[in-house]
CSV table of C-alpha atoms and ligand atoms in Angstrom, one decimal:
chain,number,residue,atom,x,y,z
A,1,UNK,CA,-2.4,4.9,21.8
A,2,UNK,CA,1.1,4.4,23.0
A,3,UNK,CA,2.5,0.5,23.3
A,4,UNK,CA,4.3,-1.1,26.1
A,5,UNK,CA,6.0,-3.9,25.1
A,6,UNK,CA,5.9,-7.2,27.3
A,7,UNK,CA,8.4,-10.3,26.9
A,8,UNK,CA,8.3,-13.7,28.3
A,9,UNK,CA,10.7,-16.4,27.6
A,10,UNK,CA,10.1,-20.1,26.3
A,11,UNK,CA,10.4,-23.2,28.4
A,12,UNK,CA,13.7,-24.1,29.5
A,13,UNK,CA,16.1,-26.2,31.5
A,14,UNK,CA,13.5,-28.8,32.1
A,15,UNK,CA,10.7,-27.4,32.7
A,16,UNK,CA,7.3,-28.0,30.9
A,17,UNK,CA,6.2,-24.1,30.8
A,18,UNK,CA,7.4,-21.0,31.5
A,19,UNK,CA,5.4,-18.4,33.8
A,20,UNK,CA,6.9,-15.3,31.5
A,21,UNK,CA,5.2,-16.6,28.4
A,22,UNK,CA,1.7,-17.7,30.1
A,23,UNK,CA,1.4,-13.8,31.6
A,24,UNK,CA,3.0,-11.9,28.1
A,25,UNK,CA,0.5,-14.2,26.4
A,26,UNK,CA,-2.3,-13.6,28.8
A,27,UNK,CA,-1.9,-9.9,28.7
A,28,UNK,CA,-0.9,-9.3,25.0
A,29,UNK,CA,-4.2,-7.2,23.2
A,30,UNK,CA,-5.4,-5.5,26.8
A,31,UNK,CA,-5.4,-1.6,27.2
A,32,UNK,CA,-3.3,-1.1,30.2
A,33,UNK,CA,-2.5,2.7,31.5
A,34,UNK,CA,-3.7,3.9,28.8
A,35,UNK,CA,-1.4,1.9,26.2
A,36,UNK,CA,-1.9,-1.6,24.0
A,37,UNK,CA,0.1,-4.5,25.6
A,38,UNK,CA,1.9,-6.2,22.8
A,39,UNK,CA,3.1,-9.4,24.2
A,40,UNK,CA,6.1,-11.6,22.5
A,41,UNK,CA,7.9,-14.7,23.6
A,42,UNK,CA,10.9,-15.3,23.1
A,43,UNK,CA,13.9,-18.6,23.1
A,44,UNK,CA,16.1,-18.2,25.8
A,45,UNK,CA,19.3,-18.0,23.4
A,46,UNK,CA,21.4,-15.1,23.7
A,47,UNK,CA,22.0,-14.2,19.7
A,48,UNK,CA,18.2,-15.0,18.9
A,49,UNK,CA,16.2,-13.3,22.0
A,50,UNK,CA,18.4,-10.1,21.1
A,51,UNK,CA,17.5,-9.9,17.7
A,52,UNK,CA,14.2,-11.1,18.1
A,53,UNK,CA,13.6,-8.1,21.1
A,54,UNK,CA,15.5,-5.3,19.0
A,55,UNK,CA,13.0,-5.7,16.0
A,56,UNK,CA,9.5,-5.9,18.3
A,57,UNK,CA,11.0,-2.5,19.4
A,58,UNK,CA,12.0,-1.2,16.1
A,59,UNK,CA,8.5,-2.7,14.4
A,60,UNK,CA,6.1,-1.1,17.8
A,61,UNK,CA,8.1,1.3,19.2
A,62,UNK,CA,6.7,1.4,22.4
A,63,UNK,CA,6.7,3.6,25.1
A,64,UNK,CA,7.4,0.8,28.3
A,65,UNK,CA,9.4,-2.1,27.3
A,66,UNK,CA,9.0,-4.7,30.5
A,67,UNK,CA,10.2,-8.2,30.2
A,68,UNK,CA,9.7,-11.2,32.4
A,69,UNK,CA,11.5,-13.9,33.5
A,70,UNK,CA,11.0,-17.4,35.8
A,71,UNK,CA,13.8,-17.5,38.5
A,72,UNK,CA,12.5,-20.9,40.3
A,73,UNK,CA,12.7,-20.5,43.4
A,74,UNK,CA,12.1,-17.2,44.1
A,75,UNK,CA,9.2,-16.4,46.8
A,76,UNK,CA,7.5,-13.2,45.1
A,77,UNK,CA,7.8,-10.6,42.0
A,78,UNK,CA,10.9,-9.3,42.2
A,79,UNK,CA,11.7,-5.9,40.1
A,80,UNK,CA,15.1,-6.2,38.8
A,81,UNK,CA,17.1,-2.6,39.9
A,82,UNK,CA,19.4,-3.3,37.2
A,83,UNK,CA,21.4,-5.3,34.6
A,84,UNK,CA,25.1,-6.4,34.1
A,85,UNK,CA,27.2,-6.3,31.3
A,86,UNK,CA,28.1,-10.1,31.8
A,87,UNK,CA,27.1,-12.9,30.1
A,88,UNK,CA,27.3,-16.4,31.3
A,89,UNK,CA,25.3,-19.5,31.8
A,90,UNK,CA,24.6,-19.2,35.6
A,91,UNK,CA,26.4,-22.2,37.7
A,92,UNK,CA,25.3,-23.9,40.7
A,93,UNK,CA,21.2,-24.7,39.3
A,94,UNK,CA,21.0,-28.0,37.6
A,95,UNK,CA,17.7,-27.0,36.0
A,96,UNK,CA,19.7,-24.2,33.7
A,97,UNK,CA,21.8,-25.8,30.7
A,98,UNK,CA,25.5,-25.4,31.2
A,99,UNK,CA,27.1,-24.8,27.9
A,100,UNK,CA,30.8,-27.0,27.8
A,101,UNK,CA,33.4,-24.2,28.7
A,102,UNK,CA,31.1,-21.5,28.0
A,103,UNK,CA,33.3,-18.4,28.8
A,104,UNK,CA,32.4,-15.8,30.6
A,105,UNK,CA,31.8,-12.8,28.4
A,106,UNK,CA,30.2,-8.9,28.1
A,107,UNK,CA,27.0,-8.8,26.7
A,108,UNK,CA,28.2,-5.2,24.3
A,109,UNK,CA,31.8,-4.5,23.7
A,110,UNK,CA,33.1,-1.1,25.5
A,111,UNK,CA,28.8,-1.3,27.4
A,112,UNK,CA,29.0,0.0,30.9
A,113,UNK,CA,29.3,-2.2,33.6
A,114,UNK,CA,25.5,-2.1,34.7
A,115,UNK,CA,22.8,-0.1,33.9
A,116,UNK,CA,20.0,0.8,36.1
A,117,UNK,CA,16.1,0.0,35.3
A,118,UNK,CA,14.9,3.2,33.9
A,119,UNK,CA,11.5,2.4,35.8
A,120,UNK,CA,11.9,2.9,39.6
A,121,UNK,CA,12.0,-1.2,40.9
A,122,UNK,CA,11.1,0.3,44.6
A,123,UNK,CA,8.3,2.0,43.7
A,124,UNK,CA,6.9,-0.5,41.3
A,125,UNK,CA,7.2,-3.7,43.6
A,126,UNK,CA,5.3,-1.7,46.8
A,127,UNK,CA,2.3,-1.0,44.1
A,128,UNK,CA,2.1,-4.2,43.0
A,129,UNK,CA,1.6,-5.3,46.9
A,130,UNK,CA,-0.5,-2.9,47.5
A,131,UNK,CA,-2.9,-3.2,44.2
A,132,UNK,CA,-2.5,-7.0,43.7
A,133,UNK,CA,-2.8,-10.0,46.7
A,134,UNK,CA,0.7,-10.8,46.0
A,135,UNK,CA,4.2,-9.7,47.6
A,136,UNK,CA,6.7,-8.4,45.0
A,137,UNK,CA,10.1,-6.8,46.1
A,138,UNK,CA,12.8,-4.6,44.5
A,139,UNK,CA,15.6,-6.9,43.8
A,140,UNK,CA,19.6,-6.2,42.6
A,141,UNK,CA,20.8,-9.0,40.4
A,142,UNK,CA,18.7,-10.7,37.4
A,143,UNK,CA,21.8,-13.4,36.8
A,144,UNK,CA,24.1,-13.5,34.1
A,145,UNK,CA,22.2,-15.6,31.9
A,146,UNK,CA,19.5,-14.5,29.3
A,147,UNK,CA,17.0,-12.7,31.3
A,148,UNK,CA,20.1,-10.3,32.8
A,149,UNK,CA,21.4,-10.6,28.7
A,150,UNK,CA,17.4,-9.2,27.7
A,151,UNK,CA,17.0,-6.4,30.3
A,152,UNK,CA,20.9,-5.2,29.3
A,153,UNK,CA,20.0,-5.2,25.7
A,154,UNK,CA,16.6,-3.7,26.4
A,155,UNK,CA,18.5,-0.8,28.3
A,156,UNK,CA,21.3,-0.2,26.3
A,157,UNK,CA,19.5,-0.3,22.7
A,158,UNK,CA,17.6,2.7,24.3
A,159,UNK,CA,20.6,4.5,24.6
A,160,UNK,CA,22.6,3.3,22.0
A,161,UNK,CA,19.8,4.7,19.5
A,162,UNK,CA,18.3,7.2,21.8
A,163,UNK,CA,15.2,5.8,22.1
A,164,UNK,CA,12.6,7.5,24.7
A,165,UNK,CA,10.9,4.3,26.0
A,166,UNK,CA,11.6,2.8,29.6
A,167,UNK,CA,12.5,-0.5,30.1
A,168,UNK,CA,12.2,-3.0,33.5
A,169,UNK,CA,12.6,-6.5,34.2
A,170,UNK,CA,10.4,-8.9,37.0
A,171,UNK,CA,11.5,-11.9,37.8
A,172,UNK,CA,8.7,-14.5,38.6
A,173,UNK,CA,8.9,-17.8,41.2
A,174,UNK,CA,7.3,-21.0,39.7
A,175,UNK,CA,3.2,-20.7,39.4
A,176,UNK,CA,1.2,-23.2,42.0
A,177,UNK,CA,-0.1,-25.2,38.8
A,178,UNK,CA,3.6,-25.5,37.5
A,179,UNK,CA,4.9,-26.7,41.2
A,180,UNK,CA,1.8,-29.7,41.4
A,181,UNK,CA,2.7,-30.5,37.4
A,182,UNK,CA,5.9,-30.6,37.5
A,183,UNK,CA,6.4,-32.2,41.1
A,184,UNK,CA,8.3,-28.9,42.4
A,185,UNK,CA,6.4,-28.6,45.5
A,186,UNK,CA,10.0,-28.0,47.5
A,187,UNK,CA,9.7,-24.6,46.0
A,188,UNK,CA,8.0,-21.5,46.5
A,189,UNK,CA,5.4,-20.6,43.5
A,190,UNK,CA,2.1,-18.1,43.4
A,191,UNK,CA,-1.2,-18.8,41.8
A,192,UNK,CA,-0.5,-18.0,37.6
A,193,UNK,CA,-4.4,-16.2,38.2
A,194,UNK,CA,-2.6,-14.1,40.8
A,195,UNK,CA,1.2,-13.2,39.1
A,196,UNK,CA,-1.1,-11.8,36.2
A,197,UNK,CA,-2.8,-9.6,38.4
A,198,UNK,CA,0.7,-8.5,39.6
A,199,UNK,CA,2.1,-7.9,36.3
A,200,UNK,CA,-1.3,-5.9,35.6
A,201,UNK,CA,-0.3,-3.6,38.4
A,202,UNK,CA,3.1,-3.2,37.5
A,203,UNK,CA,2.7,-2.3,34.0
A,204,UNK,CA,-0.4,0.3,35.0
A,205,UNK,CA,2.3,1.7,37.5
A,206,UNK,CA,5.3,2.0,35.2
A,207,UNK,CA,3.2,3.8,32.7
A,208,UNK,CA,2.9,6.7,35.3
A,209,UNK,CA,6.5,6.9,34.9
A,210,UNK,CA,6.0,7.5,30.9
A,211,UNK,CA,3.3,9.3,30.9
B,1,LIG,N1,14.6,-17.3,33.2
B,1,LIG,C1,16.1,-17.4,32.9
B,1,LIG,C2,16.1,-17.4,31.4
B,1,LIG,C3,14.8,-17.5,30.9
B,1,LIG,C4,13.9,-17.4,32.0
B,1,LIG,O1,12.6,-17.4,32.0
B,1,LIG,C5,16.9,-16.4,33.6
B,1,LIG,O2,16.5,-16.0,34.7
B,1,LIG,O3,17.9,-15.9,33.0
């Protein structure tokens, strides 16, 4: 049975929990498309979430690597199209920490510029609406922080060692519990019940894309 890795990320800037580890936690163990969901968290730190990702690929080598990230705020799944070889603290959101004089840096010496998701974001976000009860769109910039600094590595450590799996990245709003708990009701957040049932399709779709 082939694997498809899934990574969430810890809590940060403030808040109490983090929808990306709930739904890797939540779905880590279930047969999905025909391969075993192995789910991992990991810190939102740039050294430690790379080395931490590279060896759950080197120790499961999957077939799907998908991670997941909260971007409060955002009003449905969004299926990143790509990543950036840029890596900075993003500015302007008082919930994110802002490292003192962080420069602004490339995530891999010499990387291209971008690369693309090697799953098609289009085509995953319409079957998530249409196989789950929640809106999900394709969506063209993940940040420049660790979630963009994940899906890069993800990407680029598949070429760099010409690996065969696929790698994707969704970006999740708040969930509905998290909003009422941690007083967020200005913005927009989905049922944690229902962004499962999202990630569900996703995965099941993208493994049509491996298979
Ligand atoms: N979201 C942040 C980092 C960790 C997370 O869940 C981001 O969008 O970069």
């Amino acid at each position: 049975m082939s694997t498809i890795l899934l990574t969430g990320f810890l809590p940060f800037g403030g808040y109490q929990t983090n929808p990306s580890q709930q739904i890797a936690e939540r779905l880590h163990g279930e047969a999905i498309g025909g391969a075993r969901v192995v789910g991992v968290t990991l810190p939102v730190a740039f050294a430690e979430s790379a080395d931490l990702l590279t060896a759950a690929i080197a120790a499961h080598k999957p077939s799907l690597v998908i991670s997941l990230g909260l971007a409060a705020g955002s009003t449905c799944l969004e299926m990143e199209r790509f990543a950036v070889n840029l890596r900075v603290a993003e500015r302007g959101d008082p919930a994110l920490p802002q490292p003192r004089n962080a420069p602004q840096m490339v995530i891999v010496a010499d990387g291209m510029t971008a690369l693309f998701s090697t799953i098609d974001a289009e085509r995953i976000a319409a079957a998530i609406a249409e196989k789950s009860d929640i809106p999900a769109q394709a969506h063209s910039y993940a940040g420049a922080y660790a979630c963009n600094f994940v899906f890069y590595q993800a990407l680029h450590y598949a070429q760099q060692w010409d690996l065969n799996y696929k790698a994707g990245f969704i970006h999740l709003p708040l969930t509905s519990e998290q909003a009422r708990a941690e007083n967020k009701m200005h913005l927009a957040s989905l049922p944690l019940e229902s962004m499962v049932a999202g990630v569900r399709a996703a995965l099941e779709e993208a493994m049509r894309e491996v298979n």
